[in-house]
Coordinates of C-alpha atoms in Angstrom, one line a residue:
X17 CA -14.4 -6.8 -7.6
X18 CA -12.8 -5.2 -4.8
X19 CA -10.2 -2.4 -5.7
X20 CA -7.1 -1.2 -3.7
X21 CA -4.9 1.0 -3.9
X22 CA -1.7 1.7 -1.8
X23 CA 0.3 4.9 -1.6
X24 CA 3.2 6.3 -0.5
X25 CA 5.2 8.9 -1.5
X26 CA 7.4 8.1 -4.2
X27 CA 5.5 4.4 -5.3
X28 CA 9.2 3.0 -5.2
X29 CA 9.5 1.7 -1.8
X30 CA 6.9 1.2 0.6
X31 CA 3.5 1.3 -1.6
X32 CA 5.1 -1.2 -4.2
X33 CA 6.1 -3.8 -1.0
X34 CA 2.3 -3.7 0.3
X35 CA 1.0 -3.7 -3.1
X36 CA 3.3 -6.9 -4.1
X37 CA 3.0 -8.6 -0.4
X38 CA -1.2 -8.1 -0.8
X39 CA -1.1 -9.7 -3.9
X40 CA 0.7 -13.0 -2.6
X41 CA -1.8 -13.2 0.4
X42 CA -4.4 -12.9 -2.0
X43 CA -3.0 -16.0 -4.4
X44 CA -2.5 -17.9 -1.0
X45 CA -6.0 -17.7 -0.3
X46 CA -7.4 -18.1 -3.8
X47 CA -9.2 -14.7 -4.5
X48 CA -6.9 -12.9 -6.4
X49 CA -9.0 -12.7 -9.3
X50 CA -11.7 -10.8 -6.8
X51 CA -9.5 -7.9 -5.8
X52 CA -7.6 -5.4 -8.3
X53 CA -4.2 -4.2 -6.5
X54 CA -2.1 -0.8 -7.9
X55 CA 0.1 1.4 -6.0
X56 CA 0.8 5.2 -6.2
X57 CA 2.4 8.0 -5.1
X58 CA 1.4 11.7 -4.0
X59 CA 4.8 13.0 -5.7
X60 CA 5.7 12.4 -9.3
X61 CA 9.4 12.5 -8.4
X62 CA 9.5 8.5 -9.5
X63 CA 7.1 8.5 -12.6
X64 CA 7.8 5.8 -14.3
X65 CA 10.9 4.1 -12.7
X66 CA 10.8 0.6 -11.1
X67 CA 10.3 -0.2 -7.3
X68 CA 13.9 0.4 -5.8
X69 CA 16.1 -2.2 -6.1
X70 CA 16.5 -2.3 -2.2
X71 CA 12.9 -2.9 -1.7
X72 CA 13.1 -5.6 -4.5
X73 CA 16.1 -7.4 -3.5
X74 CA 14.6 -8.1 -0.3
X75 CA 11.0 -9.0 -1.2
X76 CA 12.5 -11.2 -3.0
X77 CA 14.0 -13.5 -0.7
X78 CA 10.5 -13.8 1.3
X79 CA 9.0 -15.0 -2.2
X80 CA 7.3 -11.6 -2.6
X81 CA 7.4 -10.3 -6.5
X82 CA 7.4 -5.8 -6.8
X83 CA 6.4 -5.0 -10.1
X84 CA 5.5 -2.6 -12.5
X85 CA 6.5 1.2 -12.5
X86 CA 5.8 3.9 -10.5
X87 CA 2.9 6.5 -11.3
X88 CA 1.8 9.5 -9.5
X89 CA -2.0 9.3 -7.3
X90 CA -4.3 11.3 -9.4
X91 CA -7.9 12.6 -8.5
X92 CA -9.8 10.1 -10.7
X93 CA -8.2 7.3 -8.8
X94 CA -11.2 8.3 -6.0
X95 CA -13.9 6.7 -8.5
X96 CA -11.8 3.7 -9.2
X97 CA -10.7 2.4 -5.9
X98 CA -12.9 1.7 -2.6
X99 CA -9.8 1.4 -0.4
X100 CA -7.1 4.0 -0.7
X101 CA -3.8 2.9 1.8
X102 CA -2.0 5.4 2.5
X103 CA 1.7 4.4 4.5
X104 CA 1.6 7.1 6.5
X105 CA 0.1 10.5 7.9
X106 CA 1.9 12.7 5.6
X107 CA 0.1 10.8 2.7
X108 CA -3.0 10.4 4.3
X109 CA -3.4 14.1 4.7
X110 CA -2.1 14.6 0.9
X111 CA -4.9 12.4 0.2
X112 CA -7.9 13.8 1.9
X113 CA -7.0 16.8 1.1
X114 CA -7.4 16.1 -2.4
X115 CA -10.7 14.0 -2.3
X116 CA -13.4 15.6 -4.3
X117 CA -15.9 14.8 -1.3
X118 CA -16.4 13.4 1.9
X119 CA -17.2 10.1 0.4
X120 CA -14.1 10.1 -1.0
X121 CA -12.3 11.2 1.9
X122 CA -13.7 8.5 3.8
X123 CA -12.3 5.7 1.8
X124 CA -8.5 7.1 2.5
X125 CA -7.2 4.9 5.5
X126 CA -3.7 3.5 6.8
X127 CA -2.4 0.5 6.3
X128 CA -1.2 0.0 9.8
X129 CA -4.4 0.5 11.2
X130 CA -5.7 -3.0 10.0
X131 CA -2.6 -4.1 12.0
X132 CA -4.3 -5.4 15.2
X133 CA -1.1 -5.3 16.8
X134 CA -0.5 -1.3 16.1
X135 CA -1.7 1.5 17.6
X136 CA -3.7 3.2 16.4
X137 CA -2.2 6.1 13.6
X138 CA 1.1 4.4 13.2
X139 CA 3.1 4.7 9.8
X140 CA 4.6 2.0 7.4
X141 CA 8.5 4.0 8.0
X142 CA 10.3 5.2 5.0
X143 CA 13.1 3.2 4.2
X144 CA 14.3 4.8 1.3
X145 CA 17.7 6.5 3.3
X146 CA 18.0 3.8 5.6
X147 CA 19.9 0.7 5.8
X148 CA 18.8 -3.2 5.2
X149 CA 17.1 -3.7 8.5
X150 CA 14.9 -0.8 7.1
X151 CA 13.9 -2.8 4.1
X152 CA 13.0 -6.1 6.3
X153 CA 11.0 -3.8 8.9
X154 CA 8.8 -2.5 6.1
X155 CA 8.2 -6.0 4.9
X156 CA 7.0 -7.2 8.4
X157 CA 4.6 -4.1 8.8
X158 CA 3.2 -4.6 5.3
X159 CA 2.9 -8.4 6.0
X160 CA 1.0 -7.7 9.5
X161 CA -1.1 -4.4 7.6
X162 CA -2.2 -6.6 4.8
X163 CA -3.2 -9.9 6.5
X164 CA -5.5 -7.6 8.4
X165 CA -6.6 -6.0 5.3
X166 CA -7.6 -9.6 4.1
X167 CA -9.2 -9.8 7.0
X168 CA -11.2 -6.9 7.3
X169 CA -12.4 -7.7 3.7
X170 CA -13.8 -11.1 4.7
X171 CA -15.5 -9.8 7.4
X172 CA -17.4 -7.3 5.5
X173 CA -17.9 -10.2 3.2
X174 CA -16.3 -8.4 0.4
X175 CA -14.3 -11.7 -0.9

């Protein structure tokens, strides 16, 4: 079993869309039951509310289902996940900066850098104050992070 685990900072917006949009690409291709999917976020602003209605209204109309409720990254997550996704630098940094070790450090990676298409270092954008197009931009970079995290886990003939 192959654990992931995507964060952002609130887990409303962005870390909710790749968690739900990774978990469709996973059903397409049958291996669901061989990869365990939860999202996070460095702040605890959100604990415990649903993905923003925004992000949900328009995942929806591509067929892709946000669920659960928001919960803050906490340092025990290191032992349960191999692949921690952060959306962006701000995060990442969070992130290392809170590994217990280099091991741990090392397993902290952006999304957008399984993106062959993206440069290198590029960020899923926060939506959250934006507009509609903002919501449907974060879908397409999400969709294009986590076919390459599919990918990337075949290769290493982890599915």
């Amino acid at each position: 079993m192959v654990r992931i685990c995507f964060v952002c900072l609130g887990n409303i917006c962005r870390s909710p869309t790749a968690e739900g949009v990774m978990r469709g690409l996973l059903a397409d291709a049958g291996c669901e039951d061989q990869v365990e999917i939860d999202s996070a976020g460095t702040s605890a602003h959100h604990v415990g509310e649903s993905p923003d209605r925004r992000s949900t209204k328009h995942a929806k109309r591509r067929g892709v289902i946000l669920e659960g409720a928001s919960r803050q990254f906490v340092v025990s997550d290191f032992g349960r996940f191999e692949y921690i996704v952060a959306m962006d630098r701000s995060n990442l940094q969070r992130l290392r900066a809170m590994a217990p070790n280099d091991a741990a450090r090392a397993r902290v990676v952006l999304l957008r850098d399984f993106d062959p298409e993206s440069p290198d270092g590029s960020e899923v954008p926060d939506p959250y104050y934006g507009g509609d197009a903002g919501f449907e931009e974060v879908l397409d970079v999400c969709e294009a992070g986590c076919r390459g995290l599919l990918e990337t886990l075949r290769a290493r003939n982890e599915l």
